PDB file of C-alpha atoms in Angstrom:
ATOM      1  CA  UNK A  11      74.552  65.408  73.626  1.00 46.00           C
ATOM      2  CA  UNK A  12      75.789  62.702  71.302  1.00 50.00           C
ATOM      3  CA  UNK A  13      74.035  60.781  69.494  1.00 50.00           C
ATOM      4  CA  UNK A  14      74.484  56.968  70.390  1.00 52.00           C
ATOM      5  CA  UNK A  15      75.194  55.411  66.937  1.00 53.00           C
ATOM      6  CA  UNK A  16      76.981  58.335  65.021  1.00 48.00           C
ATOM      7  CA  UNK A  17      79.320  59.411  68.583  1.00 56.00           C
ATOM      8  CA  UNK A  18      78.665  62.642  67.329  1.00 67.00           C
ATOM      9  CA  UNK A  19      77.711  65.837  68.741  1.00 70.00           C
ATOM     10  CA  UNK A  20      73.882  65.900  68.164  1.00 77.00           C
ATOM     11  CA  UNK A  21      73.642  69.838  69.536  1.00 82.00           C
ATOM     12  CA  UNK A  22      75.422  71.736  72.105  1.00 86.00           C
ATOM     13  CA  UNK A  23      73.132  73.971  75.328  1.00 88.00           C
ATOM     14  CA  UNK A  24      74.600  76.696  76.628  1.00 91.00           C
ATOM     15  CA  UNK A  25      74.221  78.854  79.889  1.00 90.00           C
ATOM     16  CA  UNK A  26      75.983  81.891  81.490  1.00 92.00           C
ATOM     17  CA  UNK A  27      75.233  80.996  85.237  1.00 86.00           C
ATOM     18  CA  UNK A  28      78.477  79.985  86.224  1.00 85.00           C
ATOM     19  CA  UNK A  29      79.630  83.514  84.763  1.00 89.00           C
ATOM     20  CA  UNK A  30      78.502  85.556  87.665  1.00 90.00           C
ATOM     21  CA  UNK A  31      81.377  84.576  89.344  1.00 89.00           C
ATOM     22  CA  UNK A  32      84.513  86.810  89.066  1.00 90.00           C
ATOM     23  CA  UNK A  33      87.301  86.651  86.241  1.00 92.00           C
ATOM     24  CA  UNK A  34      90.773  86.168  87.358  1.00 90.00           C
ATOM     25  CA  UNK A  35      93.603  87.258  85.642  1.00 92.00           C
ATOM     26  CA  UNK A  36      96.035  85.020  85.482  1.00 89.00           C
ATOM     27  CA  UNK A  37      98.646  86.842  82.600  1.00 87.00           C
ATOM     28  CA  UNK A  38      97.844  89.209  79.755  1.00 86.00           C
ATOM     29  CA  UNK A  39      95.264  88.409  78.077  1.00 85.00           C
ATOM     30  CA  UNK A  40      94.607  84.400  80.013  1.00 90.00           C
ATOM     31  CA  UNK A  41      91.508  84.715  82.363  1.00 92.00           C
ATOM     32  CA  UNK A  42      89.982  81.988  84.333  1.00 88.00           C
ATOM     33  CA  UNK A  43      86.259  82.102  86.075  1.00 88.00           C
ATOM     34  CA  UNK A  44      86.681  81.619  89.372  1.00 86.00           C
ATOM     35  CA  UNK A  45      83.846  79.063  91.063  1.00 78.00           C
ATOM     36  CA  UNK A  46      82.920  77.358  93.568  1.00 70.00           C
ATOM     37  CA  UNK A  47      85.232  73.984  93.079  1.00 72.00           C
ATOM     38  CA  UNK A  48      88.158  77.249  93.248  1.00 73.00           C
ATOM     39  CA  UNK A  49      87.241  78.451  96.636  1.00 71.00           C
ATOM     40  CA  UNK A  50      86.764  74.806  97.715  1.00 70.00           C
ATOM     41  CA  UNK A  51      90.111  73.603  96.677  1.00 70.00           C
ATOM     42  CA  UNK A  52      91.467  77.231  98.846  1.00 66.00           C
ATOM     43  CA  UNK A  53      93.401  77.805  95.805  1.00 64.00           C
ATOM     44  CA  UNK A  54      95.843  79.921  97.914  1.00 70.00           C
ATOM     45  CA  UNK A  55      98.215  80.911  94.616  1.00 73.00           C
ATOM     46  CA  UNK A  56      95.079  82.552  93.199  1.00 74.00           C
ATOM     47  CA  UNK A  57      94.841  85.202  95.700  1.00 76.00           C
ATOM     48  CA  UNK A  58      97.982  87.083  94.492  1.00 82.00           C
ATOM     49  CA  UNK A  59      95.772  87.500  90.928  1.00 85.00           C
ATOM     50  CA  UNK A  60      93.922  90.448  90.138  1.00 91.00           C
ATOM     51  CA  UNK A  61      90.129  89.757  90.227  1.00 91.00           C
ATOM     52  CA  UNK A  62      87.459  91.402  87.793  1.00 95.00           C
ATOM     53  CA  UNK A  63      83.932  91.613  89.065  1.00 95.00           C
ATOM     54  CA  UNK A  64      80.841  90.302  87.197  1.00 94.00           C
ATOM     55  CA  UNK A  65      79.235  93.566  87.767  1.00 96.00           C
ATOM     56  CA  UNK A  66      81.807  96.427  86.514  1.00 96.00           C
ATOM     57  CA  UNK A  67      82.550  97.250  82.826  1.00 97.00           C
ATOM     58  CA  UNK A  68      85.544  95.724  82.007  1.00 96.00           C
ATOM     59  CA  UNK A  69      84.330  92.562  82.407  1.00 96.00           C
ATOM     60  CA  UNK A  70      81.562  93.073  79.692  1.00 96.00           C
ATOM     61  CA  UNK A  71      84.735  94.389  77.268  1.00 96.00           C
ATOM     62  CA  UNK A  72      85.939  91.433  77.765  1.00 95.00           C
ATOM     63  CA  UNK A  73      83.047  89.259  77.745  1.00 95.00           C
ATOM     64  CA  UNK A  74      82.191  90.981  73.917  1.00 95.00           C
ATOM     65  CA  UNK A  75      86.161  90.176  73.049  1.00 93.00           C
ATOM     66  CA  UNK A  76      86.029  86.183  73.672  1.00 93.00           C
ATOM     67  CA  UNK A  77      82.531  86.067  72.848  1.00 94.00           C
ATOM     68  CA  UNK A  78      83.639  86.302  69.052  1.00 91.00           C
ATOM     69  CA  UNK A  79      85.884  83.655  69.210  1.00 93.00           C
ATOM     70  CA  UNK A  80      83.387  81.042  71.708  1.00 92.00           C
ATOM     71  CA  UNK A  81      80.799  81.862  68.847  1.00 92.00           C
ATOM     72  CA  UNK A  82      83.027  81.339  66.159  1.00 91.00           C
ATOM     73  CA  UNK A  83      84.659  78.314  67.475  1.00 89.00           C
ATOM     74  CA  UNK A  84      81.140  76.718  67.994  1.00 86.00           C
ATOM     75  CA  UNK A  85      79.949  77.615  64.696  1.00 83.00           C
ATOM     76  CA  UNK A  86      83.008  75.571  62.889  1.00 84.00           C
ATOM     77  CA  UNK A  87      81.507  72.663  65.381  1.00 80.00           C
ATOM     78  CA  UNK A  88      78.687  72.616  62.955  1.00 73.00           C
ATOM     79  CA  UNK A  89      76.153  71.566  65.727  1.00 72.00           C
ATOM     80  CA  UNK A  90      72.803  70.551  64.223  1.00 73.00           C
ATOM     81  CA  UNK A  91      71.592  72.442  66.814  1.00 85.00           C
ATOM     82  CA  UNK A  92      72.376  74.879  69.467  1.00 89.00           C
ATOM     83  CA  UNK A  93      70.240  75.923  72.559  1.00 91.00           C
ATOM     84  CA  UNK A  94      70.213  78.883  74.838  1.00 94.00           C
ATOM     85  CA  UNK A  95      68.774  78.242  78.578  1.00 90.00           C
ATOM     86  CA  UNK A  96      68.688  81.579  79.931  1.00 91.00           C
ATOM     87  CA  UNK A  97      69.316  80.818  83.343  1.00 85.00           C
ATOM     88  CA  UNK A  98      69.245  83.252  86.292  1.00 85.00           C
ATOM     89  CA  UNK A  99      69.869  83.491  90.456  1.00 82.00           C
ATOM     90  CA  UNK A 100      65.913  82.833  92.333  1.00 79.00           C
ATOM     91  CA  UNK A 101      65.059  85.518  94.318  1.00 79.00           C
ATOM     92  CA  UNK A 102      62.740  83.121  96.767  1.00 79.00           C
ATOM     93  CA  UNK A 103      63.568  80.281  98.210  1.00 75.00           C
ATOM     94  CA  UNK A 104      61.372  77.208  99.780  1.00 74.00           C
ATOM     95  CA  UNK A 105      60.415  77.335 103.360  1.00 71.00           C
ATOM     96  CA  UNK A 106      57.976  74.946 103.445  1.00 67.00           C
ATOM     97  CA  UNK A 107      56.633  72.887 101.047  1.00 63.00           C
ATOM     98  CA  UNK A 108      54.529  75.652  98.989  1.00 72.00           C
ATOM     99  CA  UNK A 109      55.768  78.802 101.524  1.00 77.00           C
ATOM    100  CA  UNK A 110      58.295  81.212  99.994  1.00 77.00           C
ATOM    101  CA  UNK A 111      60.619  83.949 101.592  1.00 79.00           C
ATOM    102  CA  UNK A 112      62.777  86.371  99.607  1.00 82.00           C
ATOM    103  CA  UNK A 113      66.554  86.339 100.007  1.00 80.00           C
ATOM    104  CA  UNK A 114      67.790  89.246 101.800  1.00 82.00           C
ATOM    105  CA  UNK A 115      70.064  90.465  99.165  1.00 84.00           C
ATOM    106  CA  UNK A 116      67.521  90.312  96.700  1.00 87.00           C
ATOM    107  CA  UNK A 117      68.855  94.053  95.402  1.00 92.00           C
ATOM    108  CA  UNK A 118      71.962  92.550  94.337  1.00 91.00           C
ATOM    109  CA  UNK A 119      70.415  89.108  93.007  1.00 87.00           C
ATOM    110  CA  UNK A 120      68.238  91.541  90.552  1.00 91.00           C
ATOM    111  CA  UNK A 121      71.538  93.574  89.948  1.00 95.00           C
ATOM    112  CA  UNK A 122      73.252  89.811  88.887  1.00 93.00           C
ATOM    113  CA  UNK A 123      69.872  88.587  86.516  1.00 90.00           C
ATOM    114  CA  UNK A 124      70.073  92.306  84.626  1.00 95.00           C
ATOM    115  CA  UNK A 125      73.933  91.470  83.477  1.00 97.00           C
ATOM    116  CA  UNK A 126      73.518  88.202  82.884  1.00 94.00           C
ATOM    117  CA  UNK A 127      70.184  89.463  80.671  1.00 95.00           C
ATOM    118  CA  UNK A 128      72.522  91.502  79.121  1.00 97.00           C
ATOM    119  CA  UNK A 129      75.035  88.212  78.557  1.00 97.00           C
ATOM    120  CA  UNK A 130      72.612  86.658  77.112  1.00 96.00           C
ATOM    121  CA  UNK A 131      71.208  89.092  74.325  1.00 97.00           C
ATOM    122  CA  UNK A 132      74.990  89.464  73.102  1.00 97.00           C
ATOM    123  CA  UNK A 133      75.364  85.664  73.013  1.00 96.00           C
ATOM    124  CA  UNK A 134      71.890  85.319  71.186  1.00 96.00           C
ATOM    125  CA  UNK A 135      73.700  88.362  68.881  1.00 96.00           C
ATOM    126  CA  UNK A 136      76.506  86.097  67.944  1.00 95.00           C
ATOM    127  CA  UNK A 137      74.891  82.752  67.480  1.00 94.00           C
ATOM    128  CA  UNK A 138      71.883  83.890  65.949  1.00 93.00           C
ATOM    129  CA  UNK A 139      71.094  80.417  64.845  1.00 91.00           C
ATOM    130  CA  UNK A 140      70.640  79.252  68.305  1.00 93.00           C
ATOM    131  CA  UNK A 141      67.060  78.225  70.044  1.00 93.00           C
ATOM    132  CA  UNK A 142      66.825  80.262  73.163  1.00 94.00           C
ATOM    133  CA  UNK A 143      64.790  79.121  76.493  1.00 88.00           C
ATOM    134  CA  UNK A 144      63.652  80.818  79.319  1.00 82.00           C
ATOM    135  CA  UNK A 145      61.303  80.662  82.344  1.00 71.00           C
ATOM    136  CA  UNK A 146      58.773  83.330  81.128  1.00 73.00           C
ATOM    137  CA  UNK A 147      55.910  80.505  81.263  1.00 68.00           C
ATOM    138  CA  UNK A 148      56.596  79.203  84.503  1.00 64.00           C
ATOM    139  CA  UNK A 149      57.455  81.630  87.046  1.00 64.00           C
ATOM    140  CA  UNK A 150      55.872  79.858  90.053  1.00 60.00           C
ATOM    141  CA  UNK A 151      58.455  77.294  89.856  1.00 60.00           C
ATOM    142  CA  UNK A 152      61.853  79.771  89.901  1.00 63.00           C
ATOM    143  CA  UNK A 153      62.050  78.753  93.659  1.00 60.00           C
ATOM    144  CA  UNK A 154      65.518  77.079  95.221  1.00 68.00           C
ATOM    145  CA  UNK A 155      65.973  75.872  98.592  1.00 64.00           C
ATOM    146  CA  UNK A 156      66.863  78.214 101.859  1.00 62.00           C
ATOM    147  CA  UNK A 157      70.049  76.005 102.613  1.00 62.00           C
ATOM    148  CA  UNK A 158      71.483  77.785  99.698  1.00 60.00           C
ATOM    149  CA  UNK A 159      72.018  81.279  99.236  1.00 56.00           C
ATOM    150  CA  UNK A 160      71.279  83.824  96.645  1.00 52.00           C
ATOM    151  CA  UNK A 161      69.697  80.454  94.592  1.00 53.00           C
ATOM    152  CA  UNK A 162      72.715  79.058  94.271  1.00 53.00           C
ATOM    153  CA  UNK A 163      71.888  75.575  95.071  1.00 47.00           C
ATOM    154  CA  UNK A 164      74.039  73.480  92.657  1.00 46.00           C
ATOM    155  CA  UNK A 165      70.522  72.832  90.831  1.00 45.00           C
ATOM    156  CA  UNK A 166      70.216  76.283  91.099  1.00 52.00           C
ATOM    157  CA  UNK A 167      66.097  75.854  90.171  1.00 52.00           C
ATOM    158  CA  UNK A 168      64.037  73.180  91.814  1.00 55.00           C
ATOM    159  CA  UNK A 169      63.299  69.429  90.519  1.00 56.00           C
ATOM    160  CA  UNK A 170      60.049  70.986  88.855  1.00 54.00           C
ATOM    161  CA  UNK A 171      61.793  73.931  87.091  1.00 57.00           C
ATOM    162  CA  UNK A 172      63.841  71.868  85.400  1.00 58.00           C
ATOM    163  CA  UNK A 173      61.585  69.017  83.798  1.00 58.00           C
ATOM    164  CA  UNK A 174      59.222  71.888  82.699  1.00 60.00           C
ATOM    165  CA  UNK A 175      61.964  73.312  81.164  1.00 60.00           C
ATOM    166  CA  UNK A 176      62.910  70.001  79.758  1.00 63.00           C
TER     167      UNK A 176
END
């Protein structure tokens, strides 16, 4: 956000959603997060890159290794502020207008929201400074639509999530 007189950086929000998605390794030591614009563009070239899951190990050694440096380099952008949203994959989705059905892969969406718990208690670890968010006073609106699997709308949460949040 920046502020309209100033043009500068008022504070800075911050979620891990995005990082569910694999890692690829492009060289030693340069990664990119694969996504959905990724897959979209067909990025053939990619393919011949090793991939590192979200869900295994070495991906949270390296998560902890750049994590220094991302907090770090958004400390020295002395923010006035700094907020956590701990976002995380719905396990319901909209039928009807107040008629719910779990996804049925709801085992591995539960798998996804423990590691990115776990993402976000490191990240609170290294920017201790930061205001952190969550849904744990409105759980009857962490509902996404059926056309989009595993919550994944590109909302992710519905309208009403997001200006309670707000």
């Amino acid at each position: 956000y920046k502020k309209k007189d100033a043009g500068e950086i008022d504070y800075i929000v911050i979620d891990l959603l995005e990082e569910i998605n694999d890692l690829v390794q492009l060289d030693d030591g340069c990664y990119i997060t694969d996504s959905a614009f990724l897959q979209e563009y067909q990025r053939d070239d990619l393919k011949q890159y090793r991939r590192i899951s979200f869900l295994c190990e070495e991906r949270r050694v390296l998560f902890i290794r750049y994590l220094k440096d991302f907090a770090k380099k958004v400390r020295n952008l002395h923010f006035s502020s700094m907020i956590i949203v701990k976002n995380f994959l719905c396990e319901r989705y909209a039928v009807y207008y107040d008629t719910y059905e779990a996804y049925g892969h709801t085992d591995r969406i539960r798998k996804i929201n423990r590691e990115l718990e776990w993402c976000y208690e490191k990240l609170s670890e290294y920017l201790p400074d930061a205001v952190v968010t969550d849904t744990s006073g409105f759980q009857h609106l962490v509902f996404t639509h059926g056309e989009f699997p595993f919550g994944c709308e590109p909302f992710y949460y519905n309208q009403g999530y997001y200006q309670k949040m707000a």
